[in-house]
């Protein structure tokens, strides 16, 4: 039996820290960086609980700048 998991990749330099992805994520996987900023001075989105990602890709759909890619991977259980 297998289970689908997700993997989130954020283009940190393009992220403006709008936090729409943070609000949209049903699993609480994403948060804005607390101490770091990108090259433009924005706190960027980052996966803080990557193992909880279900691969729904809602974060990528709501991102106005297209900074988030979500990949699905099959995990054997």
PDB file of N, CA and C in Angstrom:
ATOM      1  N   UNK A   1       0.849  -1.176   0.000  1.00  0.00           N
ATOM      2  CA  UNK A   1       0.000   0.000   0.000  1.00  0.00           C
ATOM      3  C   UNK A   1       0.894   1.238   0.000  1.00  0.00           C
ATOM      4  N   UNK A   2       0.455   2.282  -0.694  1.00  0.00           N
ATOM      5  CA  UNK A   2       1.251   3.508  -0.741  1.00  0.00           C
ATOM      6  C   UNK A   2       0.398   4.710  -0.357  1.00  0.00           C
ATOM      7  N   UNK A   3       1.091   5.755   0.021  1.00  0.00           N
ATOM      8  CA  UNK A   3       0.445   6.988   0.450  1.00  0.00           C
ATOM      9  C   UNK A   3       1.093   8.136  -0.311  1.00  0.00           C
ATOM     10  N   UNK A   4       0.290   9.108  -0.717  1.00  0.00           N
ATOM     11  CA  UNK A   4       0.823  10.260  -1.443  1.00  0.00           C
ATOM     12  C   UNK A   4       1.258  11.328  -0.449  1.00  0.00           C
ATOM     13  N   UNK A   5       2.462  11.792  -0.609  1.00  0.00           N
ATOM     14  CA  UNK A   5       2.996  12.893   0.194  1.00  0.00           C
ATOM     15  C   UNK A   5       3.405  14.007  -0.758  1.00  0.00           C
ATOM     16  N   UNK A   6       3.573  15.191  -0.227  1.00  0.00           N
ATOM     17  CA  UNK A   6       3.970  16.316  -1.043  1.00  0.00           C
ATOM     18  C   UNK A   6       5.334  16.838  -0.658  1.00  0.00           C
ATOM     19  N   UNK A   7       5.927  17.554  -1.574  1.00  0.00           N
ATOM     20  CA  UNK A   7       7.200  18.234  -1.331  1.00  0.00           C
ATOM     21  C   UNK A   7       7.071  19.639  -1.906  1.00  0.00           C
ATOM     22  N   UNK A   8       7.342  20.633  -1.082  1.00  0.00           N
ATOM     23  CA  UNK A   8       7.189  22.026  -1.474  1.00  0.00           C
ATOM     24  C   UNK A   8       8.556  22.632  -1.765  1.00  0.00           C
ATOM     25  N   UNK A   9       8.631  23.352  -2.889  1.00  0.00           N
ATOM     26  CA  UNK A   9       9.848  24.094  -3.235  1.00  0.00           C
ATOM     27  C   UNK A   9       9.442  25.549  -3.423  1.00  0.00           C
ATOM     28  N   UNK A  10      10.082  26.432  -2.660  1.00  0.00           N
ATOM     29  CA  UNK A  10       9.783  27.861  -2.728  1.00  0.00           C
ATOM     30  C   UNK A  10      10.940  28.586  -3.401  1.00  0.00           C
ATOM     31  N   UNK A  11      10.623  29.412  -4.403  1.00  0.00           N
ATOM     32  CA  UNK A  11      11.626  30.281  -5.017  1.00  0.00           C
ATOM     33  C   UNK A  11      11.775  31.478  -4.088  1.00  0.00           C
ATOM     34  N   UNK A  12      12.697  31.366  -3.165  1.00  0.00           N
ATOM     35  CA  UNK A  12      12.868  32.331  -2.081  1.00  0.00           C
ATOM     36  C   UNK A  12      13.087  33.747  -2.598  1.00  0.00           C
ATOM     37  N   UNK A  13      13.865  33.897  -3.640  1.00  0.00           N
ATOM     38  CA  UNK A  13      14.182  35.236  -4.137  1.00  0.00           C
ATOM     39  C   UNK A  13      12.996  35.936  -4.784  1.00  0.00           C
ATOM     40  N   UNK A  14      11.994  35.183  -5.234  1.00  0.00           N
ATOM     41  CA  UNK A  14      10.796  35.783  -5.837  1.00  0.00           C
ATOM     42  C   UNK A  14       9.690  36.035  -4.824  1.00  0.00           C
ATOM     43  N   UNK A  15       9.738  35.381  -3.675  1.00  0.00           N
ATOM     44  CA  UNK A  15       8.687  35.471  -2.669  1.00  0.00           C
ATOM     45  C   UNK A  15       8.667  36.854  -2.031  1.00  0.00           C
ATOM     46  N   UNK A  16       7.461  37.440  -1.930  1.00  0.00           N
ATOM     47  CA  UNK A  16       7.290  38.764  -1.315  1.00  0.00           C
ATOM     48  C   UNK A  16       6.711  38.680   0.090  1.00  0.00           C
ATOM     49  N   UNK A  17       6.532  37.479   0.592  1.00  0.00           N
ATOM     50  CA  UNK A  17       6.067  37.315   1.967  1.00  0.00           C
ATOM     51  C   UNK A  17       4.637  37.748   2.206  1.00  0.00           C
ATOM     52  N   UNK A  18       3.766  37.558   1.220  1.00  0.00           N
ATOM     53  CA  UNK A  18       2.367  37.988   1.362  1.00  0.00           C
ATOM     54  C   UNK A  18       1.597  37.113   2.344  1.00  0.00           C
ATOM     55  N   UNK A  19       2.070  35.913   2.610  1.00  0.00           N
ATOM     56  CA  UNK A  19       1.515  34.909   3.523  1.00  0.00           C
ATOM     57  C   UNK A  19       0.187  34.295   3.086  1.00  0.00           C
ATOM     58  N   UNK A  20      -0.204  34.475   1.838  1.00  0.00           N
ATOM     59  CA  UNK A  20      -1.420  33.815   1.354  1.00  0.00           C
ATOM     60  C   UNK A  20      -1.282  32.302   1.432  1.00  0.00           C
ATOM     61  N   UNK A  21      -0.103  31.801   1.143  1.00  0.00           N
ATOM     62  CA  UNK A  21       0.134  30.359   1.208  1.00  0.00           C
ATOM     63  C   UNK A  21       0.055  29.839   2.635  1.00  0.00           C
ATOM     64  N   UNK A  22       0.516  30.645   3.573  1.00  0.00           N
ATOM     65  CA  UNK A  22       0.477  30.257   4.984  1.00  0.00           C
ATOM     66  C   UNK A  22      -0.968  30.078   5.429  1.00  0.00           C
ATOM     67  N   UNK A  23      -1.817  31.021   5.064  1.00  0.00           N
ATOM     68  CA  UNK A  23      -3.232  30.970   5.429  1.00  0.00           C
ATOM     69  C   UNK A  23      -3.951  29.832   4.712  1.00  0.00           C
ATOM     70  N   UNK A  24      -3.598  29.591   3.457  1.00  0.00           N
ATOM     71  CA  UNK A  24      -4.293  28.596   2.635  1.00  0.00           C
ATOM     72  C   UNK A  24      -3.941  27.155   2.966  1.00  0.00           C
ATOM     73  N   UNK A  25      -2.769  26.901   3.494  1.00  0.00           N
ATOM     74  CA  UNK A  25      -2.323  25.521   3.729  1.00  0.00           C
ATOM     75  C   UNK A  25      -3.189  24.836   4.789  1.00  0.00           C
ATOM     76  N   UNK A  26      -3.876  23.757   4.413  1.00  0.00           N
ATOM     77  CA  UNK A  26      -4.752  23.085   5.376  1.00  0.00           C
ATOM     78  C   UNK A  26      -3.994  22.294   6.448  1.00  0.00           C
ATOM     79  N   UNK A  27      -2.717  22.046   6.234  1.00  0.00           N
ATOM     80  CA  UNK A  27      -1.932  21.246   7.172  1.00  0.00           C
ATOM     81  C   UNK A  27      -0.945  22.069   7.997  1.00  0.00           C
ATOM     82  N   UNK A  28      -0.884  23.381   7.797  1.00  0.00           N
ATOM     83  CA  UNK A  28       0.039  24.215   8.565  1.00  0.00           C
ATOM     84  C   UNK A  28       1.495  23.936   8.262  1.00  0.00           C
ATOM     85  N   UNK A  29       1.783  23.608   7.019  1.00  0.00           N
ATOM     86  CA  UNK A  29       3.140  23.228   6.622  1.00  0.00           C
ATOM     87  C   UNK A  29       4.052  24.443   6.421  1.00  0.00           C
ATOM     88  N   UNK A  30       3.474  25.583   6.006  1.00  0.00           N
ATOM     89  CA  UNK A  30       4.264  26.743   5.594  1.00  0.00           C
ATOM     90  C   UNK A  30       4.163  27.871   6.615  1.00  0.00           C
ATOM     91  N   UNK A  31       5.276  28.587   6.792  1.00  0.00           N
ATOM     92  CA  UNK A  31       5.306  29.794   7.627  1.00  0.00           C
ATOM     93  C   UNK A  31       6.284  30.777   6.988  1.00  0.00           C
ATOM     94  N   UNK A  32       6.187  32.026   7.382  1.00  0.00           N
ATOM     95  CA  UNK A  32       7.167  33.005   6.916  1.00  0.00           C
ATOM     96  C   UNK A  32       8.422  32.891   7.764  1.00  0.00           C
ATOM     97  N   UNK A  33       9.562  33.050   7.128  1.00  0.00           N
ATOM     98  CA  UNK A  33      10.841  32.991   7.836  1.00  0.00           C
ATOM     99  C   UNK A  33      10.843  34.046   8.941  1.00  0.00           C
ATOM    100  N   UNK A  34      11.272  33.670  10.113  1.00  0.00           N
ATOM    101  CA  UNK A  34      11.249  34.582  11.251  1.00  0.00           C
ATOM    102  C   UNK A  34      12.477  35.489  11.321  1.00  0.00           C
ATOM    103  N   UNK A  35      13.627  34.963  10.954  1.00  0.00           N
ATOM    104  CA  UNK A  35      14.871  35.723  11.102  1.00  0.00           C
ATOM    105  C   UNK A  35      15.527  36.090   9.793  1.00  0.00           C
ATOM    106  N   UNK A  36      15.185  35.408   8.720  1.00  0.00           N
ATOM    107  CA  UNK A  36      15.861  35.617   7.442  1.00  0.00           C
ATOM    108  C   UNK A  36      14.993  36.375   6.457  1.00  0.00           C
ATOM    109  N   UNK A  37      15.637  37.096   5.560  1.00  0.00           N
ATOM    110  CA  UNK A  37      14.947  37.786   4.470  1.00  0.00           C
ATOM    111  C   UNK A  37      15.640  37.412   3.162  1.00  0.00           C
ATOM    112  N   UNK A  38      14.921  37.599   2.059  1.00  0.00           N
ATOM    113  CA  UNK A  38      15.513  37.283   0.755  1.00  0.00           C
ATOM    114  C   UNK A  38      16.293  38.491   0.229  1.00  0.00           C
ATOM    115  N   UNK A  39      16.744  38.421  -1.004  1.00  0.00           N
ATOM    116  CA  UNK A  39      17.585  39.473  -1.575  1.00  0.00           C
ATOM    117  C   UNK A  39      16.849  40.809  -1.705  1.00  0.00           C
ATOM    118  N   UNK A  40      15.511  40.773  -1.649  1.00  0.00           N
ATOM    119  CA  UNK A  40      14.719  42.002  -1.756  1.00  0.00           C
ATOM    120  C   UNK A  40      14.277  42.521  -0.395  1.00  0.00           C
ATOM    121  N   UNK A  41      14.677  41.844   0.677  1.00  0.00           N
ATOM    122  CA  UNK A  41      14.352  42.280   2.021  1.00  0.00           C
ATOM    123  C   UNK A  41      13.028  41.757   2.569  1.00  0.00           C
ATOM    124  N   UNK A  42      12.422  40.796   1.887  1.00  0.00           N
ATOM    125  CA  UNK A  42      11.152  40.230   2.338  1.00  0.00           C
ATOM    126  C   UNK A  42      11.381  38.957   3.157  1.00  0.00           C
ATOM    127  N   UNK A  43      10.564  38.784   4.191  1.00  0.00           N
ATOM    128  CA  UNK A  43      10.524  37.481   4.864  1.00  0.00           C
ATOM    129  C   UNK A  43       9.809  36.535   3.910  1.00  0.00           C
ATOM    130  N   UNK A  44      10.398  35.420   3.624  1.00  0.00           N
ATOM    131  CA  UNK A  44       9.883  34.515   2.606  1.00  0.00           C
ATOM    132  C   UNK A  44       9.187  33.304   3.235  1.00  0.00           C
ATOM    133  N   UNK A  45       8.340  32.665   2.438  1.00  0.00           N
ATOM    134  CA  UNK A  45       7.651  31.448   2.868  1.00  0.00           C
ATOM    135  C   UNK A  45       8.635  30.285   2.866  1.00  0.00           C
ATOM    136  N   UNK A  46       8.480  29.417   3.855  1.00  0.00           N
ATOM    137  CA  UNK A  46       9.315  28.228   3.924  1.00  0.00           C
ATOM    138  C   UNK A  46       8.526  27.099   4.590  1.00  0.00           C
ATOM    139  N   UNK A  47       8.772  25.870   4.165  1.00  0.00           N
ATOM    140  CA  UNK A  47       8.088  24.748   4.803  1.00  0.00           C
ATOM    141  C   UNK A  47       8.686  24.485   6.188  1.00  0.00           C
ATOM    142  N   UNK A  48       7.849  24.582   7.216  1.00  0.00           N
ATOM    143  CA  UNK A  48       8.352  24.343   8.577  1.00  0.00           C
ATOM    144  C   UNK A  48       8.011  22.937   9.066  1.00  0.00           C
ATOM    145  N   UNK A  49       7.012  22.320   8.443  1.00  0.00           N
ATOM    146  CA  UNK A  49       6.640  20.942   8.752  1.00  0.00           C
ATOM    147  C   UNK A  49       6.503  20.158   7.438  1.00  0.00           C
ATOM    148  N   UNK A  50       7.603  19.991   6.715  1.00  0.00           N
ATOM    149  CA  UNK A  50       7.528  19.383   5.385  1.00  0.00           C
ATOM    150  C   UNK A  50       6.959  17.968   5.369  1.00  0.00           C
ATOM    151  N   UNK A  51       7.120  17.226   6.441  1.00  0.00           N
ATOM    152  CA  UNK A  51       6.608  15.853   6.467  1.00  0.00           C
ATOM    153  C   UNK A  51       5.086  15.799   6.554  1.00  0.00           C
ATOM    154  N   UNK A  52       4.451  16.921   6.889  1.00  0.00           N
ATOM    155  CA  UNK A  52       2.989  16.968   6.988  1.00  0.00           C
ATOM    156  C   UNK A  52       2.322  17.334   5.669  1.00  0.00           C
ATOM    157  N   UNK A  53       3.105  17.675   4.644  1.00  0.00           N
ATOM    158  CA  UNK A  53       2.540  18.085   3.358  1.00  0.00           C
ATOM    159  C   UNK A  53       1.793  16.925   2.701  1.00  0.00           C
ATOM    160  N   UNK A  54       0.562  17.196   2.269  1.00  0.00           N
ATOM    161  CA  UNK A  54      -0.260  16.172   1.620  1.00  0.00           C
ATOM    162  C   UNK A  54      -0.261  16.319   0.100  1.00  0.00           C
ATOM    163  N   UNK A  55       0.443  17.325  -0.415  1.00  0.00           N
ATOM    164  CA  UNK A  55       0.557  17.502  -1.860  1.00  0.00           C
ATOM    165  C   UNK A  55      -0.661  18.105  -2.518  1.00  0.00           C
ATOM    166  N   UNK A  56      -1.485  18.815  -1.772  1.00  0.00           N
ATOM    167  CA  UNK A  56      -2.723  19.364  -2.337  1.00  0.00           C
ATOM    168  C   UNK A  56      -2.464  20.526  -3.301  1.00  0.00           C
ATOM    169  N   UNK A  57      -1.324  21.192  -3.170  1.00  0.00           N
ATOM    170  CA  UNK A  57      -0.886  22.289  -4.038  1.00  0.00           C
ATOM    171  C   UNK A  57      -1.722  23.558  -3.919  1.00  0.00           C
ATOM    172  N   UNK A  58      -2.499  23.685  -2.862  1.00  0.00           N
ATOM    173  CA  UNK A  58      -3.268  24.913  -2.656  1.00  0.00           C
ATOM    174  C   UNK A  58      -2.320  26.103  -2.494  1.00  0.00           C
ATOM    175  N   UNK A  59      -1.222  25.901  -1.815  1.00  0.00           N
ATOM    176  CA  UNK A  59      -0.256  26.988  -1.607  1.00  0.00           C
ATOM    177  C   UNK A  59       0.236  27.540  -2.940  1.00  0.00           C
ATOM    178  N   UNK A  60       0.533  26.648  -3.875  1.00  0.00           N
ATOM    179  CA  UNK A  60       0.994  27.071  -5.192  1.00  0.00           C
ATOM    180  C   UNK A  60      -0.078  27.774  -6.000  1.00  0.00           C
ATOM    181  N   UNK A  61      -1.331  27.355  -5.812  1.00  0.00           N
ATOM    182  CA  UNK A  61      -2.435  27.976  -6.544  1.00  0.00           C
ATOM    183  C   UNK A  61      -2.720  29.402  -6.072  1.00  0.00           C
ATOM    184  N   UNK A  62      -2.570  29.659  -4.779  1.00  0.00           N
ATOM    185  CA  UNK A  62      -2.888  30.996  -4.257  1.00  0.00           C
ATOM    186  C   UNK A  62      -1.723  31.966  -4.351  1.00  0.00           C
ATOM    187  N   UNK A  63      -0.532  31.479  -4.621  1.00  0.00           N
ATOM    188  CA  UNK A  63       0.648  32.350  -4.688  1.00  0.00           C
ATOM    189  C   UNK A  63       0.542  33.284  -5.898  1.00  0.00           C
ATOM    190  N   UNK A  64       0.433  34.601  -5.668  1.00  0.00           N
ATOM    191  CA  UNK A  64       0.267  35.533  -6.780  1.00  0.00           C
ATOM    192  C   UNK A  64       1.513  35.667  -7.660  1.00  0.00           C
ATOM    193  N   UNK A  65       2.657  35.290  -7.152  1.00  0.00           N
ATOM    194  CA  UNK A  65       3.901  35.424  -7.905  1.00  0.00           C
ATOM    195  C   UNK A  65       4.422  34.092  -8.442  1.00  0.00           C
ATOM    196  N   UNK A  66       3.683  33.016  -8.230  1.00  0.00           N
ATOM    197  CA  UNK A  66       4.093  31.708  -8.741  1.00  0.00           C
ATOM    198  C   UNK A  66       5.397  31.217  -8.162  1.00  0.00           C
ATOM    199  N   UNK A  67       5.609  31.467  -6.896  1.00  0.00           N
ATOM    200  CA  UNK A  67       6.879  31.124  -6.249  1.00  0.00           C
ATOM    201  C   UNK A  67       6.944  29.707  -5.707  1.00  0.00           C
ATOM    202  N   UNK A  68       5.799  29.035  -5.647  1.00  0.00           N
ATOM    203  CA  UNK A  68       5.753  27.733  -4.987  1.00  0.00           C
ATOM    204  C   UNK A  68       5.437  26.624  -5.988  1.00  0.00           C
ATOM    205  N   UNK A  69       6.270  25.605  -5.957  1.00  0.00           N
ATOM    206  CA  UNK A  69       6.026  24.396  -6.739  1.00  0.00           C
ATOM    207  C   UNK A  69       5.788  23.261  -5.755  1.00  0.00           C
ATOM    208  N   UNK A  70       4.815  22.423  -6.059  1.00  0.00           N
ATOM    209  CA  UNK A  70       4.512  21.288  -5.201  1.00  0.00           C
ATOM    210  C   UNK A  70       4.663  20.015  -6.025  1.00  0.00           C
ATOM    211  N   UNK A  71       5.409  19.096  -5.479  1.00  0.00           N
ATOM    212  CA  UNK A  71       5.636  17.814  -6.126  1.00  0.00           C
ATOM    213  C   UNK A  71       5.005  16.727  -5.281  1.00  0.00           C
ATOM    214  N   UNK A  72       4.373  15.774  -5.933  1.00  0.00           N
ATOM    215  CA  UNK A  72       3.789  14.648  -5.227  1.00  0.00           C
ATOM    216  C   UNK A  72       4.715  13.460  -5.335  1.00  0.00           C
ATOM    217  N   UNK A  73       4.839  12.746  -4.233  1.00  0.00           N
ATOM    218  CA  UNK A  73       5.665  11.559  -4.234  1.00  0.00           C
ATOM    219  C   UNK A  73       4.913  10.429  -3.538  1.00  0.00           C
ATOM    220  N   UNK A  74       5.068   9.251  -4.044  1.00  0.00           N
ATOM    221  CA  UNK A  74       4.377   8.086  -3.492  1.00  0.00           C
ATOM    222  C   UNK A  74       5.287   7.459  -2.450  1.00  0.00           C
ATOM    223  N   UNK A  75       4.756   7.282  -1.252  1.00  0.00           N
ATOM    224  CA  UNK A  75       5.511   6.680  -0.155  1.00  0.00           C
ATOM    225  C   UNK A  75       4.916   5.306   0.132  1.00  0.00           C
ATOM    226  N   UNK A  76       5.731   4.302   0.203  1.00  0.00           N
ATOM    227  CA  UNK A  76       5.260   2.954   0.544  1.00  0.00           C
ATOM    228  C   UNK A  76       5.049   2.873   2.044  1.00  0.00           C
ATOM    229  N   UNK A  77       3.882   2.360   2.428  1.00  0.00           N
ATOM    230  CA  UNK A  77       3.535   2.258   3.850  1.00  0.00           C
ATOM    231  C   UNK A  77       3.640   0.815   4.295  1.00  0.00           C
TER     232      UNK A  77
END
